[in-house]
GROMACS .gro file of C-alpha atoms in nm:
model
  477
    1UNK     CA    1  -9.571  10.159  -5.840
    2UNK     CA    2  -9.317   9.874  -5.867
    3UNK     CA    3  -8.960   9.959  -5.780
    4UNK     CA    4  -8.661   9.862  -5.991
    5UNK     CA    5  -8.567   9.607  -5.725
    6UNK     CA    6  -8.910   9.443  -5.747
    7UNK     CA    7  -8.886   9.434  -6.126
    8UNK     CA    8  -8.543   9.272  -6.111
    9UNK     CA    9  -8.652   9.006  -5.865
   10UNK     CA   10  -8.995   8.937  -6.012
   11UNK     CA   11  -8.877   8.673  -6.264
   12UNK     CA   12  -8.681   8.490  -5.997
   13UNK     CA   13  -8.980   8.498  -5.759
   14UNK     CA   14  -9.212   8.372  -6.032
   15UNK     CA   15  -8.971   8.088  -6.116
   16UNK     CA   16  -8.949   7.994  -5.748
   17UNK     CA   17  -9.327   7.991  -5.720
   18UNK     CA   18  -9.358   7.767  -6.026
   19UNK     CA   19  -9.096   7.533  -5.886
   20UNK     CA   20  -9.284   7.515  -5.556
   21UNK     CA   21  -9.602   7.417  -5.738
   22UNK     CA   22  -9.434   7.131  -5.923
   23UNK     CA   23  -9.418   6.787  -5.761
   24UNK     CA   24  -9.075   6.698  -5.620
   25UNK     CA   25  -8.843   6.512  -5.851
   26UNK     CA   26  -8.794   6.147  -5.763
   27UNK     CA   27  -8.424   6.124  -5.818
   28UNK     CA   28  -8.370   5.757  -5.726
   29UNK     CA   29  -8.655   5.637  -5.949
   30UNK     CA   30  -8.555   5.879  -6.223
   31UNK     CA   31  -8.197   5.751  -6.214
   32UNK     CA   32  -8.312   5.388  -6.213
   33UNK     CA   33  -8.532   5.455  -6.517
   34UNK     CA   34  -8.252   5.629  -6.706
   35UNK     CA   35  -7.997   5.360  -6.622
   36UNK     CA   36  -8.234   5.084  -6.732
   37UNK     CA   37  -8.271   5.255  -7.068
   38UNK     CA   38  -7.894   5.288  -7.105
   39UNK     CA   39  -7.834   4.925  -7.011
   40UNK     CA   40  -8.088   4.808  -7.271
   41UNK     CA   41  -7.932   4.993  -7.564
   42UNK     CA   42  -7.572   4.909  -7.469
   43UNK     CA   43  -7.612   4.540  -7.400
   44UNK     CA   44  -7.793   4.493  -7.731
   45UNK     CA   45  -7.462   4.568  -7.905
   46UNK     CA   46  -7.318   4.243  -7.764
   47UNK     CA   47  -7.609   4.026  -7.645
   48UNK     CA   48  -7.657   3.881  -7.994
   49UNK     CA   49  -7.290   3.790  -8.044
   50UNK     CA   50  -7.318   3.466  -7.843
   51UNK     CA   51  -7.655   3.393  -8.008
   52UNK     CA   52  -7.516   3.419  -8.364
   53UNK     CA   53  -7.470   3.042  -8.419
   54UNK     CA   54  -7.832   2.977  -8.318
   55UNK     CA   55  -7.954   3.264  -8.536
   56UNK     CA   56  -7.761   3.125  -8.833
   57UNK     CA   57  -7.910   2.777  -8.793
   58UNK     CA   58  -8.263   2.908  -8.741
   59UNK     CA   59  -8.286   3.172  -9.016
   60UNK     CA   60  -8.033   3.045  -9.270
   61UNK     CA   61  -7.785   3.334  -9.271
   62UNK     CA   62  -7.468   3.289  -9.474
   63UNK     CA   63  -7.136   3.373  -9.307
   64UNK     CA   64  -7.111   3.723  -9.458
   65UNK     CA   65  -7.469   3.816  -9.377
   66UNK     CA   66  -7.440   3.692  -9.019
   67UNK     CA   67  -7.182   3.959  -8.929
   68UNK     CA   68  -7.437   4.228  -9.014
   69UNK     CA   69  -7.670   4.117  -8.734
   70UNK     CA   70  -7.430   4.294  -8.498
   71UNK     CA   71  -7.276   4.554  -8.729
   72UNK     CA   72  -7.600   4.695  -8.871
   73UNK     CA   73  -7.722   4.779  -8.519
   74UNK     CA   74  -7.395   4.955  -8.435
   75UNK     CA   75  -7.406   5.154  -8.760
   76UNK     CA   76  -7.765   5.274  -8.714
   77UNK     CA   77  -7.703   5.345  -8.345
   78UNK     CA   78  -7.369   5.523  -8.382
   79UNK     CA   79  -7.456   5.705  -8.703
   80UNK     CA   80  -7.774   5.869  -8.569
   81UNK     CA   81  -7.662   5.950  -8.213
   82UNK     CA   82  -7.571   6.309  -8.300
   83UNK     CA   83  -7.915   6.364  -8.449
   84UNK     CA   84  -8.082   6.205  -8.145
   85UNK     CA   85  -7.892   6.434  -7.908
   86UNK     CA   86  -7.975   6.750  -8.101
   87UNK     CA   87  -8.340   6.645  -8.144
   88UNK     CA   88  -8.362   6.607  -7.767
   89UNK     CA   89  -8.242   6.966  -7.721
   90UNK     CA   90  -8.515   7.085  -7.960
   91UNK     CA   91  -8.817   6.865  -7.886
   92UNK     CA   92  -8.756   6.758  -7.527
   93UNK     CA   93  -8.509   6.504  -7.395
   94UNK     CA   94  -8.762   6.303  -7.197
   95UNK     CA   95  -8.997   6.294  -7.495
   96UNK     CA   96  -8.720   6.163  -7.724
   97UNK     CA   97  -8.616   5.906  -7.463
   98UNK     CA   98  -8.971   5.769  -7.442
   99UNK     CA   99  -9.011   5.773  -7.822
  100UNK     CA  100  -8.678   5.597  -7.872
  101UNK     CA  101  -8.746   5.332  -7.610
  102UNK     CA  102  -9.090   5.268  -7.760
  103UNK     CA  103  -8.942   5.211  -8.107
  104UNK     CA  104  -8.663   4.997  -7.960
  105UNK     CA  105  -8.916   4.780  -7.773
  106UNK     CA  106  -9.137   4.722  -8.079
  107UNK     CA  107  -8.830   4.642  -8.290
  108UNK     CA  108  -8.710   4.393  -8.027
  109UNK     CA  109  -9.045   4.216  -8.039
  110UNK     CA  110  -9.029   4.203  -8.421
  111UNK     CA  111  -8.671   4.070  -8.407
  112UNK     CA  112  -8.771   3.791  -8.172
  113UNK     CA  113  -9.051   3.692  -8.409
  114UNK     CA  114  -8.832   3.712  -8.722
  115UNK     CA  115  -8.871   3.431  -8.973
  116UNK     CA  116  -8.613   3.544  -9.232
  117UNK     CA  117  -8.273   3.717  -9.241
  118UNK     CA  118  -8.426   4.031  -9.394
  119UNK     CA  119  -8.685   4.060  -9.117
  120UNK     CA  120  -8.422   4.030  -8.845
  121UNK     CA  121  -8.188   4.282  -9.008
  122UNK     CA  122  -8.477   4.526  -9.050
  123UNK     CA  123  -8.561   4.488  -8.681
  124UNK     CA  124  -8.197   4.546  -8.588
  125UNK     CA  125  -8.192   4.870  -8.791
  126UNK     CA  126  -8.508   4.988  -8.612
  127UNK     CA  127  -8.350   4.896  -8.277
  128UNK     CA  128  -8.047   5.107  -8.368
  129UNK     CA  129  -8.266   5.406  -8.463
  130UNK     CA  130  -8.462   5.377  -8.137
  131UNK     CA  131  -8.141   5.349  -7.936
  132UNK     CA  132  -7.998   5.657  -8.112
  133UNK     CA  133  -8.305   5.861  -8.014
  134UNK     CA  134  -8.298   5.747  -7.651
  135UNK     CA  135  -7.931   5.706  -7.557
  136UNK     CA  136  -7.792   6.062  -7.594
  137UNK     CA  137  -8.083   6.194  -7.390
  138UNK     CA  138  -8.013   5.959  -7.099
  139UNK     CA  139  -7.684   6.129  -7.017
  140UNK     CA  140  -7.826   6.477  -7.085
  141UNK     CA  141  -8.114   6.404  -6.844
  142UNK     CA  142  -7.867   6.299  -6.574
  143UNK     CA  143  -7.675   6.625  -6.621
  144UNK     CA  144  -7.996   6.832  -6.595
  145UNK     CA  145  -8.145   6.633  -6.305
  146UNK     CA  146  -7.844   6.617  -6.074
  147UNK     CA  147  -7.711   6.967  -6.010
  148UNK     CA  148  -7.500   6.898  -5.702
  149UNK     CA  149  -7.143   6.809  -5.818
  150UNK     CA  150  -7.110   6.510  -5.583
  151UNK     CA  151  -7.454   6.372  -5.675
  152UNK     CA  152  -7.386   6.426  -6.043
  153UNK     CA  153  -7.050   6.248  -6.016
  154UNK     CA  154  -7.214   5.946  -5.851
  155UNK     CA  155  -7.494   5.938  -6.108
  156UNK     CA  156  -7.252   5.964  -6.400
  157UNK     CA  157  -7.042   5.695  -6.234
  158UNK     CA  158  -7.337   5.456  -6.240
  159UNK     CA  159  -7.416   5.562  -6.596
  160UNK     CA  160  -7.057   5.497  -6.702
  161UNK     CA  161  -7.067   5.158  -6.531
  162UNK     CA  162  -7.374   5.071  -6.737
  163UNK     CA  163  -7.201   5.194  -7.053
  164UNK     CA  164  -6.881   5.001  -6.986
  165UNK     CA  165  -7.038   4.697  -6.820
  166UNK     CA  166  -7.341   4.669  -7.045
  167UNK     CA  167  -7.134   4.486  -7.301
  168UNK     CA  168  -7.030   4.218  -7.053
  169UNK     CA  169  -7.383   4.194  -6.913
  170UNK     CA  170  -7.498   4.137  -7.271
  171UNK     CA  171  -7.253   3.851  -7.313
  172UNK     CA  172  -7.359   3.686  -6.986
  173UNK     CA  173  -7.730   3.732  -7.052
  174UNK     CA  174  -7.696   3.620  -7.412
  175UNK     CA  175  -7.520   3.302  -7.309
  176UNK     CA  176  -7.781   3.216  -7.047
  177UNK     CA  177  -8.083   3.288  -7.265
  178UNK     CA  178  -7.943   3.114  -7.572
  179UNK     CA  179  -7.843   2.801  -7.380
  180UNK     CA  180  -8.148   2.771  -7.154
  181UNK     CA  181  -8.432   2.891  -7.381
  182UNK     CA  182  -8.371   3.020  -7.735
  183UNK     CA  183  -8.180   3.291  -7.922
  184UNK     CA  184  -8.515   3.469  -7.970
  185UNK     CA  185  -8.515   3.564  -7.603
  186UNK     CA  186  -8.214   3.792  -7.649
  187UNK     CA  187  -8.473   4.008  -7.830
  188UNK     CA  188  -8.781   3.936  -7.619
  189UNK     CA  189  -8.600   4.024  -7.293
  190UNK     CA  190  -8.606   4.392  -7.396
  191UNK     CA  191  -8.985   4.409  -7.411
  192UNK     CA  192  -9.076   4.416  -7.036
  193UNK     CA  193  -8.792   4.654  -6.954
  194UNK     CA  194  -8.883   4.881  -7.246
  195UNK     CA  195  -9.245   4.894  -7.135
  196UNK     CA  196  -9.138   4.977  -6.778
  197UNK     CA  197  -8.915   5.265  -6.895
  198UNK     CA  198  -9.188   5.399  -7.127
  199UNK     CA  199  -9.441   5.402  -6.842
  200UNK     CA  200  -9.212   5.535  -6.567
  201UNK     CA  201  -9.017   5.805  -6.751
  202UNK     CA  202  -9.309   6.052  -6.796
  203UNK     CA  203  -9.391   6.015  -6.425
  204UNK     CA  204  -9.052   6.027  -6.252
  205UNK     CA  205  -8.813   6.205  -6.494
  206UNK     CA  206  -8.848   6.581  -6.515
  207UNK     CA  207  -8.845   6.737  -6.863
  208UNK     CA  208  -8.571   7.003  -6.874
  209UNK     CA  209  -8.602   7.329  -7.063
  210UNK     CA  210  -8.613   7.290  -7.441
  211UNK     CA  211  -8.406   7.489  -7.690
  212UNK     CA  212  -8.609   7.483  -8.011
  213UNK     CA  213  -8.443   7.511  -8.349
  214UNK     CA  214  -8.434   7.353  -8.692
  215UNK     CA  215  -8.262   7.016  -8.708
  216UNK     CA  216  -7.950   6.977  -8.918
  217UNK     CA  217  -8.084   6.698  -9.139
  218UNK     CA  218  -7.813   6.733  -9.411
  219UNK     CA  219  -7.546   6.701  -9.143
  220UNK     CA  220  -7.715   6.391  -9.002
  221UNK     CA  221  -7.733   6.229  -9.346
  222UNK     CA  222  -7.364   6.299  -9.418
  223UNK     CA  223  -7.248   6.183  -9.074
  224UNK     CA  224  -7.448   5.860  -9.088
  225UNK     CA  225  -7.355   5.761  -9.442
  226UNK     CA  226  -6.993   5.863  -9.393
  227UNK     CA  227  -6.958   5.657  -9.078
  228UNK     CA  228  -7.131   5.359  -9.239
  229UNK     CA  229  -6.898   5.378  -9.540
  230UNK     CA  230  -6.591   5.390  -9.316
  231UNK     CA  231  -6.693   5.087  -9.108
  232UNK     CA  232  -6.800   4.893  -9.419
  233UNK     CA  233  -6.462   4.967  -9.576
  234UNK     CA  234  -6.280   4.810  -9.283
  235UNK     CA  235  -6.512   4.509  -9.284
  236UNK     CA  236  -6.438   4.451  -9.655
  237UNK     CA  237  -6.067   4.517  -9.605
  238UNK     CA  238  -6.053   4.241  -9.343
  239UNK     CA  239  -6.077   3.999  -9.638
  240UNK     CA  240  -5.866   4.188  -9.891
  241UNK     CA  241  -5.714   4.538  -9.872
  242UNK     CA  242  -5.715   4.553 -10.251
  243UNK     CA  243  -6.091   4.491 -10.266
  244UNK     CA  244  -6.239   4.763 -10.494
  245UNK     CA  245  -6.545   4.790 -10.269
  246UNK     CA  246  -6.323   4.850  -9.965
  247UNK     CA  247  -6.121   5.120 -10.143
  248UNK     CA  248  -6.439   5.279 -10.280
  249UNK     CA  249  -6.591   5.281  -9.931
  250UNK     CA  250  -6.287   5.457  -9.785
  251UNK     CA  251  -6.299   5.719 -10.060
  252UNK     CA  252  -6.673   5.773 -10.009
  253UNK     CA  253  -6.622   5.803  -9.632
  254UNK     CA  254  -6.355   6.070  -9.680
  255UNK     CA  255  -6.582   6.274  -9.910
  256UNK     CA  256  -6.894   6.236  -9.696
  257UNK     CA  257  -6.724   6.317  -9.366
  258UNK     CA  258  -6.544   6.615  -9.521
  259UNK     CA  259  -6.883   6.734  -9.646
  260UNK     CA  260  -7.019   6.691  -9.293
  261UNK     CA  261  -6.752   6.923  -9.152
  262UNK     CA  262  -6.826   7.186  -9.419
  263UNK     CA  263  -7.200   7.169  -9.348
  264UNK     CA  264  -7.141   7.205  -8.974
  265UNK     CA  265  -6.928   7.515  -9.032
  266UNK     CA  266  -7.207   7.685  -9.227
  267UNK     CA  267  -7.517   7.568  -9.038
  268UNK     CA  268  -7.675   7.807  -8.790
  269UNK     CA  269  -7.758   7.527  -8.546
  270UNK     CA  270  -7.519   7.243  -8.631
  271UNK     CA  271  -7.564   6.882  -8.535
  272UNK     CA  272  -7.214   6.888  -8.389
  273UNK     CA  273  -7.129   7.238  -8.261
  274UNK     CA  274  -6.762   7.252  -8.353
  275UNK     CA  275  -6.711   7.480  -8.055
  276UNK     CA  276  -6.740   7.165  -7.844
  277UNK     CA  277  -6.409   7.058  -7.997
  278UNK     CA  278  -6.244   7.397  -7.958
  279UNK     CA  279  -6.089   7.313  -7.622
  280UNK     CA  280  -5.806   7.061  -7.609
  281UNK     CA  281  -5.956   6.901  -7.297
  282UNK     CA  282  -6.288   6.812  -7.460
  283UNK     CA  283  -6.146   6.727  -7.803
  284UNK     CA  284  -5.880   6.508  -7.645
  285UNK     CA  285  -6.139   6.348  -7.417
  286UNK     CA  286  -6.357   6.252  -7.714
  287UNK     CA  287  -6.057   6.102  -7.895
  288UNK     CA  288  -5.954   5.903  -7.588
  289UNK     CA  289  -6.311   5.776  -7.543
  290UNK     CA  290  -6.318   5.647  -7.902
  291UNK     CA  291  -5.982   5.471  -7.862
  292UNK     CA  292  -6.075   5.304  -7.532
  293UNK     CA  293  -6.409   5.191  -7.678
  294UNK     CA  294  -6.227   5.047  -7.981
  295UNK     CA  295  -6.020   4.824  -7.753
  296UNK     CA  296  -6.315   4.728  -7.532
  297UNK     CA  297  -6.552   4.623  -7.810
  298UNK     CA  298  -6.271   4.440  -7.987
  299UNK     CA  299  -6.181   4.250  -7.671
  300UNK     CA  300  -6.544   4.141  -7.618
  301UNK     CA  301  -6.571   4.027  -7.980
  302UNK     CA  302  -6.254   3.817  -7.990
  303UNK     CA  303  -6.232   3.678  -7.637
  304UNK     CA  304  -6.590   3.549  -7.666
  305UNK     CA  305  -6.493   3.356  -7.979
  306UNK     CA  306  -6.163   3.238  -7.829
  307UNK     CA  307  -6.346   3.086  -7.533
  308UNK     CA  308  -6.581   2.893  -7.762
  309UNK     CA  309  -6.356   2.806  -8.058
  310UNK     CA  310  -6.028   2.732  -7.877
  311UNK     CA  311  -6.126   2.644  -7.520
  312UNK     CA  312  -6.448   2.469  -7.626
  313UNK     CA  313  -6.682   2.662  -7.394
  314UNK     CA  314  -7.058   2.649  -7.443
  315UNK     CA  315  -7.245   2.976  -7.503
  316UNK     CA  316  -7.359   2.987  -7.138
  317UNK     CA  317  -7.014   2.911  -6.999
  318UNK     CA  318  -6.852   3.170  -7.228
  319UNK     CA  319  -7.098   3.434  -7.109
  320UNK     CA  320  -7.045   3.350  -6.741
  321UNK     CA  321  -6.669   3.368  -6.795
  322UNK     CA  322  -6.703   3.748  -6.812
  323UNK     CA  323  -6.830   3.775  -6.453
  324UNK     CA  324  -6.473   3.836  -6.324
  325UNK     CA  325  -6.464   4.148  -6.544
  326UNK     CA  326  -6.807   4.273  -6.445
  327UNK     CA  327  -6.758   4.261  -6.066
  328UNK     CA  328  -6.445   4.483  -6.044
  329UNK     CA  329  -6.584   4.711  -6.316
  330UNK     CA  330  -6.899   4.791  -6.118
  331UNK     CA  331  -6.704   4.809  -5.790
  332UNK     CA  332  -6.463   5.066  -5.934
  333UNK     CA  333  -6.744   5.255  -6.106
  334UNK     CA  334  -6.922   5.288  -5.771
  335UNK     CA  335  -6.611   5.399  -5.580
  336UNK     CA  336  -6.423   5.626  -5.819
  337UNK     CA  337  -6.700   5.889  -5.877
  338UNK     CA  338  -6.714   5.949  -5.501
  339UNK     CA  339  -6.345   6.038  -5.508
  340UNK     CA  340  -6.338   6.252  -5.823
  341UNK     CA  341  -6.495   6.564  -5.661
  342UNK     CA  342  -6.232   6.547  -5.386
  343UNK     CA  343  -5.922   6.436  -5.577
  344UNK     CA  344  -6.001   6.541  -5.933
  345UNK     CA  345  -6.009   6.312  -6.238
  346UNK     CA  346  -5.636   6.319  -6.322
  347UNK     CA  347  -5.521   6.027  -6.106
  348UNK     CA  348  -5.786   5.797  -6.252
  349UNK     CA  349  -5.747   5.909  -6.614
  350UNK     CA  350  -5.375   5.833  -6.603
  351UNK     CA  351  -5.393   5.499  -6.418
  352UNK     CA  352  -5.718   5.345  -6.547
  353UNK     CA  353  -5.605   5.314  -6.912
  354UNK     CA  354  -5.276   5.163  -6.795
  355UNK     CA  355  -5.471   4.881  -6.627
  356UNK     CA  356  -5.679   4.828  -6.942
  357UNK     CA  357  -5.362   4.824  -7.154
  358UNK     CA  358  -5.196   4.574  -6.920
  359UNK     CA  359  -5.497   4.346  -6.957
  360UNK     CA  360  -5.481   4.373  -7.335
  361UNK     CA  361  -5.109   4.290  -7.334
  362UNK     CA  362  -5.175   3.977  -7.128
  363UNK     CA  363  -5.424   3.867  -7.393
  364UNK     CA  364  -5.152   3.890  -7.660
  365UNK     CA  365  -4.999   3.578  -7.498
  366UNK     CA  366  -5.305   3.360  -7.561
  367UNK     CA  367  -5.235   3.034  -7.739
  368UNK     CA  368  -5.410   2.703  -7.812
  369UNK     CA  369  -5.295   2.558  -7.479
  370UNK     CA  370  -5.373   2.858  -7.259
  371UNK     CA  371  -5.596   2.804  -6.958
  372UNK     CA  372  -5.873   3.037  -6.847
  373UNK     CA  373  -5.740   3.077  -6.491
  374UNK     CA  374  -5.391   3.181  -6.601
  375UNK     CA  375  -5.441   3.317  -6.953
  376UNK     CA  376  -5.775   3.500  -6.952
  377UNK     CA  377  -5.881   3.565  -6.591
  378UNK     CA  378  -5.597   3.805  -6.491
  379UNK     CA  379  -5.658   4.009  -6.806
  380UNK     CA  380  -6.032   4.036  -6.736
  381UNK     CA  381  -5.968   4.151  -6.378
  382UNK     CA  382  -5.726   4.423  -6.492
  383UNK     CA  383  -5.965   4.524  -6.767
  384UNK     CA  384  -6.255   4.552  -6.523
  385UNK     CA  385  -6.071   4.769  -6.270
  386UNK     CA  386  -5.927   4.983  -6.549
  387UNK     CA  387  -6.257   5.042  -6.731
  388UNK     CA  388  -6.441   5.115  -6.407
  389UNK     CA  389  -6.176   5.371  -6.311
  390UNK     CA  390  -6.166   5.541  -6.651
  391UNK     CA  391  -6.516   5.585  -6.793
  392UNK     CA  392  -6.680   5.804  -6.527
  393UNK     CA  393  -6.388   6.051  -6.483
  394UNK     CA  394  -6.354   6.075  -6.861
  395UNK     CA  395  -6.727   6.144  -6.906
  396UNK     CA  396  -6.720   6.408  -6.630
  397UNK     CA  397  -6.417   6.575  -6.790
  398UNK     CA  398  -6.580   6.587  -7.134
  399UNK     CA  399  -6.913   6.725  -7.009
  400UNK     CA  400  -6.766   6.975  -6.764
  401UNK     CA  401  -6.863   7.332  -6.854
  402UNK     CA  402  -7.099   7.242  -7.141
  403UNK     CA  403  -7.381   7.498  -7.183
  404UNK     CA  404  -7.733   7.364  -7.111
  405UNK     CA  405  -7.851   7.426  -7.468
  406UNK     CA  406  -7.565   7.208  -7.598
  407UNK     CA  407  -7.580   6.929  -7.341
  408UNK     CA  408  -7.774   6.700  -7.576
  409UNK     CA  409  -7.524   6.754  -7.856
  410UNK     CA  410  -7.230   6.702  -7.618
  411UNK     CA  411  -7.383   6.383  -7.475
  412UNK     CA  412  -7.468   6.257  -7.822
  413UNK     CA  413  -7.112   6.319  -7.938
  414UNK     CA  414  -6.972   6.136  -7.636
  415UNK     CA  415  -7.184   5.828  -7.703
  416UNK     CA  416  -7.111   5.854  -8.075
  417UNK     CA  417  -6.742   5.826  -7.991
  418UNK     CA  418  -6.817   5.515  -7.785
  419UNK     CA  419  -7.033   5.338  -8.043
  420UNK     CA  420  -6.852   5.442  -8.361
  421UNK     CA  421  -6.518   5.388  -8.190
  422UNK     CA  422  -6.635   5.039  -8.092
  423UNK     CA  423  -6.755   4.958  -8.444
  424UNK     CA  424  -6.438   5.090  -8.606
  425UNK     CA  425  -6.219   4.922  -8.346
  426UNK     CA  426  -6.381   4.585  -8.405
  427UNK     CA  427  -6.342   4.631  -8.781
  428UNK     CA  428  -5.973   4.727  -8.754
  429UNK     CA  429  -5.894   4.443  -8.513
  430UNK     CA  430  -6.081   4.204  -8.742
  431UNK     CA  431  -5.852   4.316  -9.024
  432UNK     CA  432  -5.545   4.237  -8.810
  433UNK     CA  433  -5.697   3.905  -8.704
  434UNK     CA  434  -5.773   3.800  -9.063
  435UNK     CA  435  -5.419   3.879  -9.175
  436UNK     CA  436  -5.268   3.667  -8.895
  437UNK     CA  437  -5.518   3.380  -8.865
  438UNK     CA  438  -5.440   3.027  -8.987
  439UNK     CA  439  -5.663   2.717  -8.996
  440UNK     CA  440  -5.723   2.529  -8.675
  441UNK     CA  441  -5.740   2.632  -8.307
  442UNK     CA  442  -5.370   2.727  -8.296
  443UNK     CA  443  -5.408   2.960  -8.594
  444UNK     CA  444  -5.727   3.109  -8.450
  445UNK     CA  445  -5.555   3.175  -8.116
  446UNK     CA  446  -5.263   3.342  -8.296
  447UNK     CA  447  -5.503   3.571  -8.481
  448UNK     CA  448  -5.673   3.669  -8.155
  449UNK     CA  449  -5.337   3.742  -7.992
  450UNK     CA  450  -5.237   3.972  -8.280
  451UNK     CA  451  -5.572   4.152  -8.267
  452UNK     CA  452  -5.528   4.208  -7.892
  453UNK     CA  453  -5.191   4.364  -7.964
  454UNK     CA  454  -5.361   4.622  -8.186
  455UNK     CA  455  -5.615   4.679  -7.907
  456UNK     CA  456  -5.331   4.744  -7.662
  457UNK     CA  457  -5.190   4.997  -7.909
  458UNK     CA  458  -5.527   5.180  -7.916
  459UNK     CA  459  -5.528   5.202  -7.536
  460UNK     CA  460  -5.168   5.327  -7.541
  461UNK     CA  461  -5.268   5.603  -7.781
  462UNK     CA  462  -5.562   5.692  -7.554
  463UNK     CA  463  -5.325   5.723  -7.257
  464UNK     CA  464  -5.090   5.944  -7.459
  465UNK     CA  465  -5.378   6.173  -7.558
  466UNK     CA  466  -5.490   6.201  -7.196
  467UNK     CA  467  -5.140   6.267  -7.065
  468UNK     CA  468  -5.021   6.506  -7.337
  469UNK     CA  469  -5.338   6.675  -7.466
  470UNK     CA  470  -5.604   6.662  -7.193
  471UNK     CA  471  -5.346   6.693  -6.913
  472UNK     CA  472  -5.604   6.661  -6.630
  473UNK     CA  473  -5.508   6.860  -6.322
  474UNK     CA  474  -5.701   6.970  -6.015
  475UNK     CA  475  -6.067   6.924  -5.937
  476UNK     CA  476  -6.373   6.984  -6.154
  477UNK     CA  477  -6.554   7.285  -6.010
   0.00000   0.00000   0.00000
C-alpha cells in the first residue's frame, strides 16, 4: 500500500523520469537559432530604408507611398505582437516561432520578386505578421530555456544586443546589398536564414509547457487598429496639424485604444494582462523601453538621410558609417549582462540612458558643414555604449518575476513597446523635422538637428521614469 510520502513524491519522480528520457537541450544551438530569428525581424525594420531610392526607381512609388514601405511593416509587426505572444502561450512558443519564420521567409521571397508597389506593400504586411508571430516567442523561449540567473542574463544580453543592434546591422547590410547587387537582395537575404531557423528550431529548441486558452481576438483587433490610427495620425500631422485626416486618426486612436483597455478588463484571458502593469517597476520599465526605442529608431531614420543628403554619402558608405555604433553596442551588450547578477541593474539603467542622451544632444549641433569625424562619430560611439548598457538590464528588470503562463504576454508587450515606440517616435520626430526643415542641405540639416533635440527629450523622459518610478536597487534574485 503506497504511503503518503510516496504519493507526494510520485509526481516529482515521474517528471524526473520523463526529463531523463528526453534528449538533452542544446543550449548554444538553441540560442543561436533564436537570435538569428530575432536579428531577421529587427533588421527588416531598417534594412529597406537605404534601399528606398532604388525601390522607388524600380517600382514607380510616389513620395507618399514610398514611406509606407517601412511604416506598413512596423505597423503590422508592432500591432500584432501582443497577439503573437499570447498565441505562443496557448499553442506552443516554438510552434509559433516556426510558423512565423515560415511566413516571414515566404513574404521576403515575394517582396524580392515584386513587380508593383501593391505587391511589395502586401509582402511587407505579410512580413510584419510573420515577425509578430515569431518575435515575442523568441524572448519567451530564452526565459524558459535558461533557468540559471547568470546564464539567462547572458542570453538576454545577447538578445538585447540583437534587438538594439539589429537596426544598425540592417543599415549596413542594406547599404552593401543595394550598392553591390540590387535592392531586391534586402528581401532575398532573409530566405536562407529563414529556412535555417525553420529547420533547426524543431530539433534544438525545446517546446515549453503550453497554457491553453481562448485568444482575445477583439482585443487584438482594437490594439492593432488603434496603434495604426495613432501612427498614421502623426504621419499625416507631419505635413499639416490641421489635416482633417490627422485629427480624425487621433480621435479614432483614442476611441479604439480606450475600447482595448475596457475589453482587457472584462476578458477572462486578456491579450495584455493588466496585472503586468500593476507594479511600478514593470509599468515604468515598459514606458522607458518605448521612449528609448523612439529615440533610437528616429536617430537611425534621420542620420541615415543626413549622411546621404547633406554629406553626399553613397548607400554603401552611409551603411558602413554605422559600424562605430555597432562595435561598442555589442561589446557593452556582451559585458553588462555578466555584471548585472553581481551588481544589479540600477547602475546601468541610470548611466546607459545618459550616454544615449549625450549622443542625441551632440547630434543637435549638426549643420551643413559638419564633418563625420567630429559631428557624427562621437555621437554614434556614445549611443552604442549607452544602448548596449541599457537594453539588457531593462529587459531583465521588466521580465523579472513574471509567471510562466504570462511570459509570452510579457515578452510580447516588451517588444510591442520597442516596435510601436519606434514607429511613434519616428512619426513624432518627423513632425518636428517637417516644421523646421527648409529647402537645401542647410535647411535639411537644421530639420535633423531639431528632430534630434526631440529625441534627446524622449531619452531624458526615459531616464526620469527609471530614476523616479522604477528606482532600481539591489540585485535581481
